Structure formats: C-alpha cells, structure tokens
PDB file of C-alpha atoms and ligand atoms in Angstrom:
ATOM      1  CA  MET A   1     -33.689  -9.553 -13.493  1.00  0.00           C
ATOM      2  CA  SER A   2     -34.865  -7.340 -16.301  1.00  0.00           C
ATOM      3  CA  HIS A   3     -32.694  -4.815 -18.087  1.00  0.00           C
ATOM      4  CA  LEU A   4     -32.382  -1.472 -16.432  1.00  0.00           C
ATOM      5  CA  ASN A   5     -33.732   1.451 -18.412  1.00  0.00           C
ATOM      6  CA  ALA A   6     -31.829   4.615 -19.274  1.00  0.00           C
ATOM      7  CA  ALA A   7     -33.161   6.572 -16.288  1.00  0.00           C
ATOM      8  CA  GLU A   8     -32.134   3.804 -13.881  1.00  0.00           C
ATOM      9  CA  ILE A   9     -28.655   3.629 -15.359  1.00  0.00           C
ATOM     10  CA  ALA A  10     -28.299   7.405 -15.124  1.00  0.00           C
ATOM     11  CA  ARG A  11     -29.431   7.329 -11.491  1.00  0.00           C
ATOM     12  CA  ASN A  12     -27.036   4.492 -10.657  1.00  0.00           C
ATOM     13  CA  LEU A  13     -24.181   6.371 -12.281  1.00  0.00           C
ATOM     14  CA  ASP A  14     -25.003   9.434 -10.175  1.00  0.00           C
ATOM     15  CA  GLN A  15     -24.939   7.320  -7.021  1.00  0.00           C
ATOM     16  CA  VAL A  16     -21.682   5.578  -7.863  1.00  0.00           C
ATOM     17  CA  ARG A  17     -20.028   8.893  -8.765  1.00  0.00           C
ATOM     18  CA  ALA A  18     -21.259  10.475  -5.529  1.00  0.00           C
ATOM     19  CA  GLY A  19     -19.914   7.559  -3.479  1.00  0.00           C
ATOM     20  CA  ILE A  20     -16.535   7.767  -5.155  1.00  0.00           C
ATOM     21  CA  ALA A  21     -16.375  11.538  -4.715  1.00  0.00           C
ATOM     22  CA  ALA A  22     -17.262  11.283  -1.021  1.00  0.00           C
ATOM     23  CA  ALA A  23     -14.654   8.556  -0.453  1.00  0.00           C
ATOM     24  CA  ALA A  24     -12.040  10.649  -2.244  1.00  0.00           C
ATOM     25  CA  ILE A  25     -12.815  13.760  -0.213  1.00  0.00           C
ATOM     26  CA  ASN A  26     -12.704  11.727   3.009  1.00  0.00           C
ATOM     27  CA  ALA A  27      -9.257  10.516   2.005  1.00  0.00           C
ATOM     28  CA  LYS A  28      -8.201  14.091   1.218  1.00  0.00           C
ATOM     29  CA  ARG A  29      -8.014  13.319  -2.455  1.00  0.00           C
ATOM     30  CA  ALA A  30      -9.516  15.213  -5.368  1.00  0.00           C
ATOM     31  CA  PRO A  31     -12.494  13.305  -6.835  1.00  0.00           C
ATOM     32  CA  GLY A  32     -11.074  14.045 -10.284  1.00  0.00           C
ATOM     33  CA  GLU A  33      -8.114  11.767  -9.532  1.00  0.00           C
ATOM     34  CA  VAL A  34     -10.395   8.751  -9.821  1.00  0.00           C
ATOM     35  CA  THR A  35     -11.513   7.429 -13.193  1.00  0.00           C
ATOM     36  CA  LEU A  36     -14.767   5.486 -13.093  1.00  0.00           C
ATOM     37  CA  ILE A  37     -14.733   2.617 -15.583  1.00  0.00           C
ATOM     38  CA  ALA A  38     -18.270   1.389 -16.322  1.00  0.00           C
ATOM     39  CA  VAL A  39     -17.966  -2.362 -16.843  1.00  0.00           C
ATOM     40  CA  SER A  40     -20.461  -3.198 -19.572  1.00  0.00           C
ATOM     41  CA  LYS A  41     -19.683  -6.882 -20.182  1.00  0.00           C
ATOM     42  CA  THR A  42     -22.780  -8.953 -21.096  1.00  0.00           C
ATOM     43  CA  HIS A  43     -24.847  -5.777 -21.569  1.00  0.00           C
ATOM     44  CA  GLY A  44     -26.134  -4.617 -24.922  1.00  0.00           C
ATOM     45  CA  PRO A  45     -25.326  -1.405 -26.789  1.00  0.00           C
ATOM     46  CA  GLU A  46     -28.561   0.291 -25.670  1.00  0.00           C
ATOM     47  CA  MET A  47     -27.389   0.158 -22.057  1.00  0.00           C
ATOM     48  CA  ILE A  48     -23.984   1.534 -22.998  1.00  0.00           C
ATOM     49  CA  GLU A  49     -25.746   4.292 -24.949  1.00  0.00           C
ATOM     50  CA  ALA A  50     -27.698   5.159 -21.811  1.00  0.00           C
ATOM     51  CA  ALA A  51     -24.474   5.522 -19.845  1.00  0.00           C
ATOM     52  CA  LEU A  52     -22.956   7.620 -22.644  1.00  0.00           C
ATOM     53  CA  ALA A  53     -26.007   9.876 -22.553  1.00  0.00           C
ATOM     54  CA  ALA A  54     -25.415  10.282 -18.816  1.00  0.00           C
ATOM     55  CA  GLY A  55     -21.894  11.520 -19.499  1.00  0.00           C
ATOM     56  CA  GLN A  56     -19.951   8.298 -18.929  1.00  0.00           C
ATOM     57  CA  ARG A  57     -16.892   7.982 -21.205  1.00  0.00           C
ATOM     58  CA  HIS A  58     -14.743   5.156 -19.778  1.00  0.00           C
ATOM     59  CA  PHE A  59     -15.974   1.611 -20.336  1.00  0.00           C
ATOM     60  CA  GLY A  60     -14.545  -1.775 -19.434  1.00  0.00           C
ATOM     61  CA  GLU A  61     -14.964  -5.145 -21.113  1.00  0.00           C
ATOM     62  CA  ASN A  62     -13.295  -8.424 -20.258  1.00  0.00           C
ATOM     63  CA  ARG A  63     -13.578 -10.250 -23.576  1.00  0.00           C
ATOM     64  CA  VAL A  64     -12.032  -9.163 -26.838  1.00  0.00           C
ATOM     65  CA  GLN A  65     -14.666 -10.758 -29.058  1.00  0.00           C
ATOM     66  CA  GLU A  66     -17.582  -9.286 -27.167  1.00  0.00           C
ATOM     67  CA  ALA A  67     -16.013  -5.829 -27.224  1.00  0.00           C
ATOM     68  CA  ALA A  68     -15.282  -6.167 -30.949  1.00  0.00           C
ATOM     69  CA  ALA A  69     -18.952  -6.855 -31.550  1.00  0.00           C
ATOM     70  CA  LYS A  70     -20.226  -3.884 -29.530  1.00  0.00           C
ATOM     71  CA  PHE A  71     -17.750  -1.042 -29.463  1.00  0.00           C
ATOM     72  CA  PRO A  72     -16.491  -0.062 -32.934  1.00  0.00           C
ATOM     73  CA  VAL A  73     -19.859   1.544 -33.762  1.00  0.00           C
ATOM     74  CA  LEU A  74     -20.115   3.254 -30.371  1.00  0.00           C
ATOM     75  CA  LYS A  75     -16.550   4.552 -30.676  1.00  0.00           C
ATOM     76  CA  ALA A  76     -17.175   5.902 -34.146  1.00  0.00           C
ATOM     77  CA  ALA A  77     -20.128   7.871 -32.790  1.00  0.00           C
ATOM     78  CA  ASN A  78     -18.280   8.909 -29.601  1.00  0.00           C
ATOM     79  CA  PRO A  79     -14.632   9.637 -30.422  1.00  0.00           C
ATOM     80  CA  ASP A  80     -13.858  10.456 -26.785  1.00  0.00           C
ATOM     81  CA  LEU A  81     -14.998   7.030 -25.563  1.00  0.00           C
ATOM     82  CA  VAL A  82     -12.119   5.219 -23.809  1.00  0.00           C
ATOM     83  CA  LEU A  83     -12.270   1.420 -23.801  1.00  0.00           C
ATOM     84  CA  HIS A  84     -10.437  -0.584 -21.130  1.00  0.00           C
ATOM     85  CA  LEU A  85      -9.651  -4.286 -21.392  1.00  0.00           C
ATOM     86  CA  ILE A  86     -10.011  -5.502 -17.805  1.00  0.00           C
ATOM     87  CA  GLY A  87     -10.001  -9.274 -18.348  1.00  0.00           C
ATOM     88  CA  PRO A  88      -7.384 -11.870 -19.222  1.00  0.00           C
ATOM     89  CA  LEU A  89      -5.905 -11.652 -22.695  1.00  0.00           C
ATOM     90  CA  GLN A  90      -4.827 -14.643 -24.755  1.00  0.00           C
ATOM     91  CA  THR A  91      -1.912 -14.040 -27.067  1.00  0.00           C
ATOM     92  CA  ASN A  92      -3.941 -15.045 -30.122  1.00  0.00           C
ATOM     93  CA  LYS A  93      -6.334 -12.166 -29.412  1.00  0.00           C
ATOM     94  CA  VAL A  94      -3.656  -9.509 -29.001  1.00  0.00           C
ATOM     95  CA  ARG A  95      -4.000  -8.092 -32.505  1.00  0.00           C
ATOM     96  CA  ASP A  96      -7.719  -7.415 -32.104  1.00  0.00           C
ATOM     97  CA  ALA A  97      -7.235  -6.177 -28.559  1.00  0.00           C
ATOM     98  CA  VAL A  98      -4.680  -3.566 -29.619  1.00  0.00           C
ATOM     99  CA  LYS A  99      -7.009  -2.475 -32.399  1.00  0.00           C
ATOM    100  CA  ILE A 100     -10.129  -2.056 -30.272  1.00  0.00           C
ATOM    101  CA  PHE A 101      -8.994  -1.143 -26.764  1.00  0.00           C
ATOM    102  CA  ASP A 102      -7.294   1.997 -25.452  1.00  0.00           C
ATOM    103  CA  VAL A 103      -5.970   0.723 -22.106  1.00  0.00           C
ATOM    104  CA  ILE A 104      -4.896  -2.781 -21.009  1.00  0.00           C
ATOM    105  CA  HIS A 105      -5.469  -3.722 -17.330  1.00  0.00           C
ATOM    106  CA  ALA A 106      -4.461  -7.372 -17.172  1.00  0.00           C
ATOM    107  CA  LEU A 107      -0.865  -7.592 -18.335  1.00  0.00           C
ATOM    108  CA  ASP A 108       0.204 -10.634 -16.333  1.00  0.00           C
ATOM    109  CA  ARG A 109       2.979 -12.584 -18.051  1.00  0.00           C
ATOM    110  CA  ALA A 110       6.088 -12.196 -20.154  1.00  0.00           C
ATOM    111  CA  LYS A 111       4.743 -13.964 -23.231  1.00  0.00           C
ATOM    112  CA  LEU A 112       1.828 -11.543 -23.365  1.00  0.00           C
ATOM    113  CA  ALA A 113       4.100  -8.550 -22.811  1.00  0.00           C
ATOM    114  CA  VAL A 114       6.302  -9.558 -25.752  1.00  0.00           C
ATOM    115  CA  LYS A 115       3.297 -10.052 -28.001  1.00  0.00           C
ATOM    116  CA  LEU A 116       1.709  -6.746 -26.959  1.00  0.00           C
ATOM    117  CA  ALA A 117       4.941  -4.864 -27.594  1.00  0.00           C
ATOM    118  CA  GLU A 118       5.238  -6.400 -31.081  1.00  0.00           C
ATOM    119  CA  GLU A 119       1.646  -5.698 -32.001  1.00  0.00           C
ATOM    120  CA  MET A 120       1.657  -2.127 -30.677  1.00  0.00           C
ATOM    121  CA  LYS A 121       4.668  -1.446 -32.848  1.00  0.00           C
ATOM    122  CA  VAL A 122       2.976  -2.909 -35.921  1.00  0.00           C
ATOM    123  CA  GLN A 123      -0.211  -0.894 -35.337  1.00  0.00           C
ATOM    124  CA  ASN A 124       1.648   2.170 -34.085  1.00  0.00           C
ATOM    125  CA  ARG A 125      -0.600   2.301 -31.036  1.00  0.00           C
ATOM    126  CA  ARG A 126       1.156   2.589 -27.701  1.00  0.00           C
ATOM    127  CA  LEU A 127      -1.510   1.671 -25.158  1.00  0.00           C
ATOM    128  CA  PRO A 128      -1.074   2.376 -21.448  1.00  0.00           C
ATOM    129  CA  CYS A 129      -0.848  -0.912 -19.526  1.00  0.00           C
ATOM    130  CA  PHE A 130      -1.547  -1.955 -15.953  1.00  0.00           C
ATOM    131  CA  VAL A 131       0.309  -4.983 -14.615  1.00  0.00           C
ATOM    132  CA  GLN A 132      -2.076  -7.374 -12.875  1.00  0.00           C
ATOM    133  CA  VAL A 133      -0.771  -8.572  -9.522  1.00  0.00           C
ATOM    134  CA  ASN A 134      -2.019 -11.742  -7.837  1.00  0.00           C
ATOM    135  CA  THR A 135      -2.040 -10.093  -4.413  1.00  0.00           C
ATOM    136  CA  GLY A 136      -3.729 -13.115  -2.804  1.00  0.00           C
ATOM    137  CA  ARG A 137      -1.291 -15.574  -4.421  1.00  0.00           C
ATOM    138  CA  GLU A 138      -4.280 -17.635  -5.534  1.00  0.00           C
ATOM    139  CA  PRO A 139      -3.113 -20.517  -7.746  1.00  0.00           C
ATOM    140  CA  GLN A 140      -6.142 -20.311 -10.061  1.00  0.00           C
ATOM    141  CA  LYS A 141      -5.955 -16.547 -10.519  1.00  0.00           C
ATOM    142  CA  ALA A 142      -4.066 -14.541 -13.103  1.00  0.00           C
ATOM    143  CA  GLY A 143      -1.484 -11.992 -12.097  1.00  0.00           C
ATOM    144  CA  VAL A 144       2.187 -11.595 -11.353  1.00  0.00           C
ATOM    145  CA  ASP A 145       3.345 -12.799  -7.938  1.00  0.00           C
ATOM    146  CA  PRO A 146       4.016  -9.811  -5.637  1.00  0.00           C
ATOM    147  CA  ALA A 147       7.652 -10.895  -5.321  1.00  0.00           C
ATOM    148  CA  GLU A 148       8.093 -10.833  -9.114  1.00  0.00           C
ATOM    149  CA  VAL A 149       6.507  -7.442  -9.771  1.00  0.00           C
ATOM    150  CA  ALA A 150       9.692  -5.375  -9.813  1.00  0.00           C
ATOM    151  CA  ASN A 151      11.439  -7.730 -12.249  1.00  0.00           C
ATOM    152  CA  PHE A 152       8.428  -7.994 -14.487  1.00  0.00           C
ATOM    153  CA  ILE A 153       7.977  -4.227 -14.646  1.00  0.00           C
ATOM    154  CA  SER A 154      11.600  -3.608 -15.533  1.00  0.00           C
ATOM    155  CA  GLN A 155      11.392  -6.239 -18.255  1.00  0.00           C
ATOM    156  CA  CYS A 156       8.257  -4.581 -19.670  1.00  0.00           C
ATOM    157  CA  ARG A 157       9.743  -1.116 -19.505  1.00  0.00           C
ATOM    158  CA  ASP A 158      13.407  -1.541 -20.259  1.00  0.00           C
ATOM    159  CA  GLU A 159      13.384  -4.420 -22.732  1.00  0.00           C
ATOM    160  CA  LEU A 160       9.974  -4.074 -24.337  1.00  0.00           C
ATOM    161  CA  HIS A 161       9.389  -0.319 -23.933  1.00  0.00           C
ATOM    162  CA  LEU A 162       5.784  -0.816 -22.899  1.00  0.00           C
ATOM    163  CA  ASP A 163       3.956   2.124 -21.327  1.00  0.00           C
ATOM    164  CA  ILE A 164       3.425   0.717 -17.828  1.00  0.00           C
ATOM    165  CA  VAL A 165       1.171   3.143 -15.962  1.00  0.00           C
ATOM    166  CA  GLY A 166       0.154   1.193 -12.874  1.00  0.00           C
ATOM    167  CA  LEU A 167      -0.903  -2.011 -11.151  1.00  0.00           C
ATOM    168  CA  MET A 168      -4.219  -3.846 -11.066  1.00  0.00           C
ATOM    169  CA  CYS A 169      -5.649  -6.458  -8.692  1.00  0.00           C
ATOM    170  CA  ILE A 170      -8.758  -8.517  -8.009  1.00  0.00           C
ATOM    171  CA  PRO A 171      -8.720  -9.416  -4.302  1.00  0.00           C
ATOM    172  CA  PRO A 172      -9.735 -12.942  -3.230  1.00  0.00           C
ATOM    173  CA  VAL A 173     -13.510 -13.054  -2.708  1.00  0.00           C
ATOM    174  CA  ASP A 174     -13.284 -14.246   0.887  1.00  0.00           C
ATOM    175  CA  GLU A 175     -10.720 -11.773   2.173  1.00  0.00           C
ATOM    176  CA  GLU A 176     -10.744  -8.182   3.342  1.00  0.00           C
ATOM    177  CA  PRO A 177     -10.101  -6.214   0.145  1.00  0.00           C
ATOM    178  CA  ALA A 178      -8.421  -3.376   2.040  1.00  0.00           C
ATOM    179  CA  LEU A 179      -5.368  -5.541   2.761  1.00  0.00           C
ATOM    180  CA  HIS A 180      -4.954  -6.227  -0.933  1.00  0.00           C
ATOM    181  CA  PHE A 181      -5.490  -2.609  -1.919  1.00  0.00           C
ATOM    182  CA  ALA A 182      -2.860  -1.557   0.599  1.00  0.00           C
ATOM    183  CA  LEU A 183      -0.402  -4.113  -0.749  1.00  0.00           C
ATOM    184  CA  LEU A 184      -1.027  -2.992  -4.334  1.00  0.00           C
ATOM    185  CA  ARG A 185      -0.477   0.634  -3.366  1.00  0.00           C
ATOM    186  CA  GLU A 186       2.788  -0.250  -1.672  1.00  0.00           C
ATOM    187  CA  LEU A 187       4.004  -2.248  -4.683  1.00  0.00           C
ATOM    188  CA  ALA A 188       3.121   0.644  -7.003  1.00  0.00           C
ATOM    189  CA  ARG A 189       4.976   3.101  -4.823  1.00  0.00           C
ATOM    190  CA  ASP A 190       8.048   0.857  -4.651  1.00  0.00           C
ATOM    191  CA  ASN A 191       8.094   0.748  -8.432  1.00  0.00           C
ATOM    192  CA  GLY A 192       7.430   4.416  -9.085  1.00  0.00           C
ATOM    193  CA  LEU A 193       3.976   3.844 -10.539  1.00  0.00           C
ATOM    194  CA  THR A 194       1.026   6.151  -9.913  1.00  0.00           C
ATOM    195  CA  GLY A 195      -1.847   4.157 -11.443  1.00  0.00           C
ATOM    196  CA  LEU A 196      -3.933   1.818  -9.282  1.00  0.00           C
ATOM    197  CA  SER A 197      -6.746  -0.137 -10.956  1.00  0.00           C
ATOM    198  CA  MET A 198      -8.683  -1.631  -8.055  1.00  0.00           C
ATOM    199  CA  GLY A 199     -12.180  -1.715  -6.624  1.00  0.00           C
ATOM    200  CA  MET A 200     -15.406  -3.112  -8.074  1.00  0.00           C
ATOM    201  CA  SER A 201     -19.089  -2.579  -7.205  1.00  0.00           C
ATOM    202  CA  ALA A 202     -18.783  -3.988  -3.693  1.00  0.00           C
ATOM    203  CA  ASP A 203     -15.569  -2.225  -2.696  1.00  0.00           C
ATOM    204  CA  ALA A 204     -14.969   0.760  -4.988  1.00  0.00           C
ATOM    205  CA  GLU A 205     -15.153   3.244  -2.129  1.00  0.00           C
ATOM    206  CA  VAL A 206     -12.685   1.263  -0.005  1.00  0.00           C
ATOM    207  CA  ALA A 207     -10.376   1.156  -3.016  1.00  0.00           C
ATOM    208  CA  VAL A 208     -10.573   4.934  -3.389  1.00  0.00           C
ATOM    209  CA  THR A 209      -9.645   5.296   0.271  1.00  0.00           C
ATOM    210  CA  PHE A 210      -6.531   3.247  -0.511  1.00  0.00           C
ATOM    211  CA  GLY A 211      -5.591   5.348  -3.510  1.00  0.00           C
ATOM    212  CA  ALA A 212      -7.377   3.781  -6.483  1.00  0.00           C
ATOM    213  CA  THR A 213      -7.018   5.874  -9.639  1.00  0.00           C
ATOM    214  CA  HIS A 214      -9.275   3.556 -11.684  1.00  0.00           C
ATOM    215  CA  VAL A 215     -12.284   1.723 -10.271  1.00  0.00           C
ATOM    216  CA  ARG A 216     -14.058  -0.916 -12.375  1.00  0.00           C
ATOM    217  CA  VAL A 217     -17.776  -0.920 -11.607  1.00  0.00           C
ATOM    218  CA  GLY A 218     -20.347  -3.072 -13.403  1.00  0.00           C
ATOM    219  CA  THR A 219     -23.278  -4.297 -11.319  1.00  0.00           C
ATOM    220  CA  ALA A 220     -23.800  -1.064  -9.378  1.00  0.00           C
ATOM    221  CA  ILE A 221     -24.305   0.782 -12.685  1.00  0.00           C
ATOM    222  CA  PHE A 222     -25.929  -1.699 -15.065  1.00  0.00           C
ATOM    223  CA  GLY A 223     -27.572  -4.129 -12.636  1.00  0.00           C
ATOM    224  CA  VAL A 224     -27.035  -7.850 -12.171  1.00  0.00           C
ATOM    225  CA  ARG A 225     -25.586  -9.638 -15.175  1.00  0.00           C
ATOM    226  CA  GLU A 226     -27.786 -12.345 -16.693  1.00  0.00           C
ATOM    227  CA  THR A 227     -25.004 -14.407 -18.212  1.00  0.00           C
ATOM    228  CA  PRO A 228     -22.498 -15.436 -15.618  1.00  0.00           C
ATOM    229  CA  ILE A 229     -19.056 -14.552 -16.850  1.00  0.00           C
ATOM    230  CA  ASP A 230     -15.920 -15.353 -14.935  1.00  0.00           C
ATOM    231  CA  SER A 231     -14.596 -12.457 -12.916  1.00  0.00           C
ATOM    232  CA  GLY A 232     -11.609 -12.078 -15.152  1.00  0.00           C
ATOM    233  CA  GLY A 233      -9.368 -13.729 -12.650  1.00  0.00           C
ATOM    234  CA  GLN A 234      -9.417 -17.213 -14.035  1.00  0.00           C
ATOM    235  CA  ASP A 235      -8.019 -18.961 -17.029  1.00  0.00           C
ATOM    236  CA  SER A 236      -5.625 -16.519 -18.537  1.00  0.00           C
ATOM    237  CA  SER A 237      -3.765 -19.356 -20.212  1.00  0.00           C
ATOM    238  CA  GLY A 238      -4.949 -20.898 -23.425  1.00  0.00           C
ATOM    239  CA  ASP A 239      -1.733 -20.039 -25.212  1.00  0.00           C
TER     240      ASP A 239
HETATM  241  C1  PLP B   1     -16.733  -7.888 -14.097  1.00  0.00           C
HETATM  242  C2  PLP B   1     -15.530  -7.220 -13.580  1.00  0.00           C
HETATM  243  C3  PLP B   1     -15.631  -6.054 -12.793  1.00  0.00           C
HETATM  244  C4  PLP B   1     -16.966  -5.446 -12.360  1.00  0.00           C
HETATM  245  O1  PLP B   1     -17.541  -6.214 -11.363  1.00  0.00           O
HETATM  246  P1  PLP B   1     -18.873  -5.715 -10.566  1.00  0.00           P
HETATM  247  O2  PLP B   1     -18.835  -6.498  -9.312  1.00  0.00           O
HETATM  248  O3  PLP B   1     -20.021  -6.058 -11.455  1.00  0.00           O
HETATM  249  O4  PLP B   1     -18.725  -4.274 -10.349  1.00  0.00           O
HETATM  250  C5  PLP B   1     -14.454  -5.454 -12.374  1.00  0.00           C
HETATM  251  N1  PLP B   1     -13.251  -5.951 -12.703  1.00  0.00           N
HETATM  252  C6  PLP B   1     -13.105  -7.067 -13.455  1.00  0.00           C
HETATM  253  C7  PLP B   1     -11.747  -7.560 -13.787  1.00  0.00           C
HETATM  254  C8  PLP B   1     -14.239  -7.731 -13.907  1.00  0.00           C
HETATM  255  O5  PLP B   1     -14.088  -8.850 -14.668  1.00  0.00           O
END
C-alpha cells in the first residue's frame, strides 16, 4: 500500500464528512454536533499537512512519543489545530501528554487520573477528558468496567477536579458495535455527560446514529497503515 497523495486524502475527507453529515441528519441531529478526529498515527507530517490543507483541524494520535515527534511543528504553524490522545497513557508519559495534547480520550484508571490532575495543575492546562469504558468487559482491554463508571467519574470530578466531558469506547471486534454505542450513550446520560467518543472507520456512521459527538477515523481518511499498531485497547499498564 503506497502513501495516499494530498488529493486522495482531500477526497477521502470529503467522503467521510458527507457520510457523517448524512448519518446525523438521518438521526435528526445537526452535522455540526459531530467532531471528526482524523487519526494520523503511523502517518508522516506530509499526510497531516494534506488534511490540514483540506480544512481538517482535529487530529488523533495514540502514542505520546510519536505525537511529540510530529505535532509541535504542525501546531506552531496551525494554532487552531486540536490534538486528541486516543490511546492508552502510561503514567510516566503524563507530563509530555499534558504538554502536547489538547484532549484526553482514554482516562481509564484512578492512578492515571491522580497523575493527570497533578500534572495539569503544574502546567496550568486543564484538558477535557473522556473516560474510557470497557463496554465489552474484555479482560485484555483498557477501560473502566460499566458498573464502576459512576464511582470513577465522581472521583475524577469531585476529588480531582478533572474536566470530564464524556465517555469513550472501543467495541469488541467481533460484536455488533451498535450495542456498545447504545450502552455508552446510556452510561453518559446516567452520569450527566454529553460527550461520546465512539466510532472508527468501519462504524463511524453507526456511532453517529447512536449519538457520537467525536468519531475517530484513520484508515478511511489516510489509507491502510503500514506499521501495525495496536488498536489502543491493549496494554494500558506498564506503570
Ligand atoms: C487507530 C484508532 C482509531 C482509528 O481506527 P481506523 O479503523 O483506522 O479508523 C480509532 N480509535 C482508536 C482508539 C485507535 O487506536
């Protein structure tokens, strides 16, 4: 698979945006309620530049080090670029993550919440955070158990004063994503949260039907990734 050129990326972006807009309208939602996050992991700066030239402003990366290597320059040149951390975060990378990213999507455990709260205070950067929920209760996958979500959110909000804006999930690969999107929506509602980070290339439109406010789309915009990178669901430990 060769790299897509700028015209191909622009065309893909148009298609993804049109699909999201149509799904939103079908669900009687305003297309503007949905933020498209272009997931640029493994792709070089020239491909991100192509997306920027096509008007894309929200980008997602799942590794702190990779983002640190690519994005400071792009952000300096594009002050309105918004960078989302969508993958697991180890506590020893929290300082760099708070420096580089604007939104955190995979807040999944108390130890990380404590560390994020500390570091945001030090850097005086209060980043919006999504709590990742393990909707499929998969043992190998990151995320708070659905039964623990309410407790975890109140701990993050009331004790740590984190800016919790919504919930995030990665459905099990072999299950109907709609069931997981519906569960995530219900959990968000129960906890008074409006943000829903769900839906990837294969199921972004389904996610929008179920109320997604943030969809994370990589392959459908930038093409197939050459370096296999875990989906962000595994191995959040390491600390
Ligand atoms: C890689 C990744 C995506 C994008 O996946 P595609 O199938 O390429 O759209 C979305 N969310 C997370 C957490 C990811 O790690």
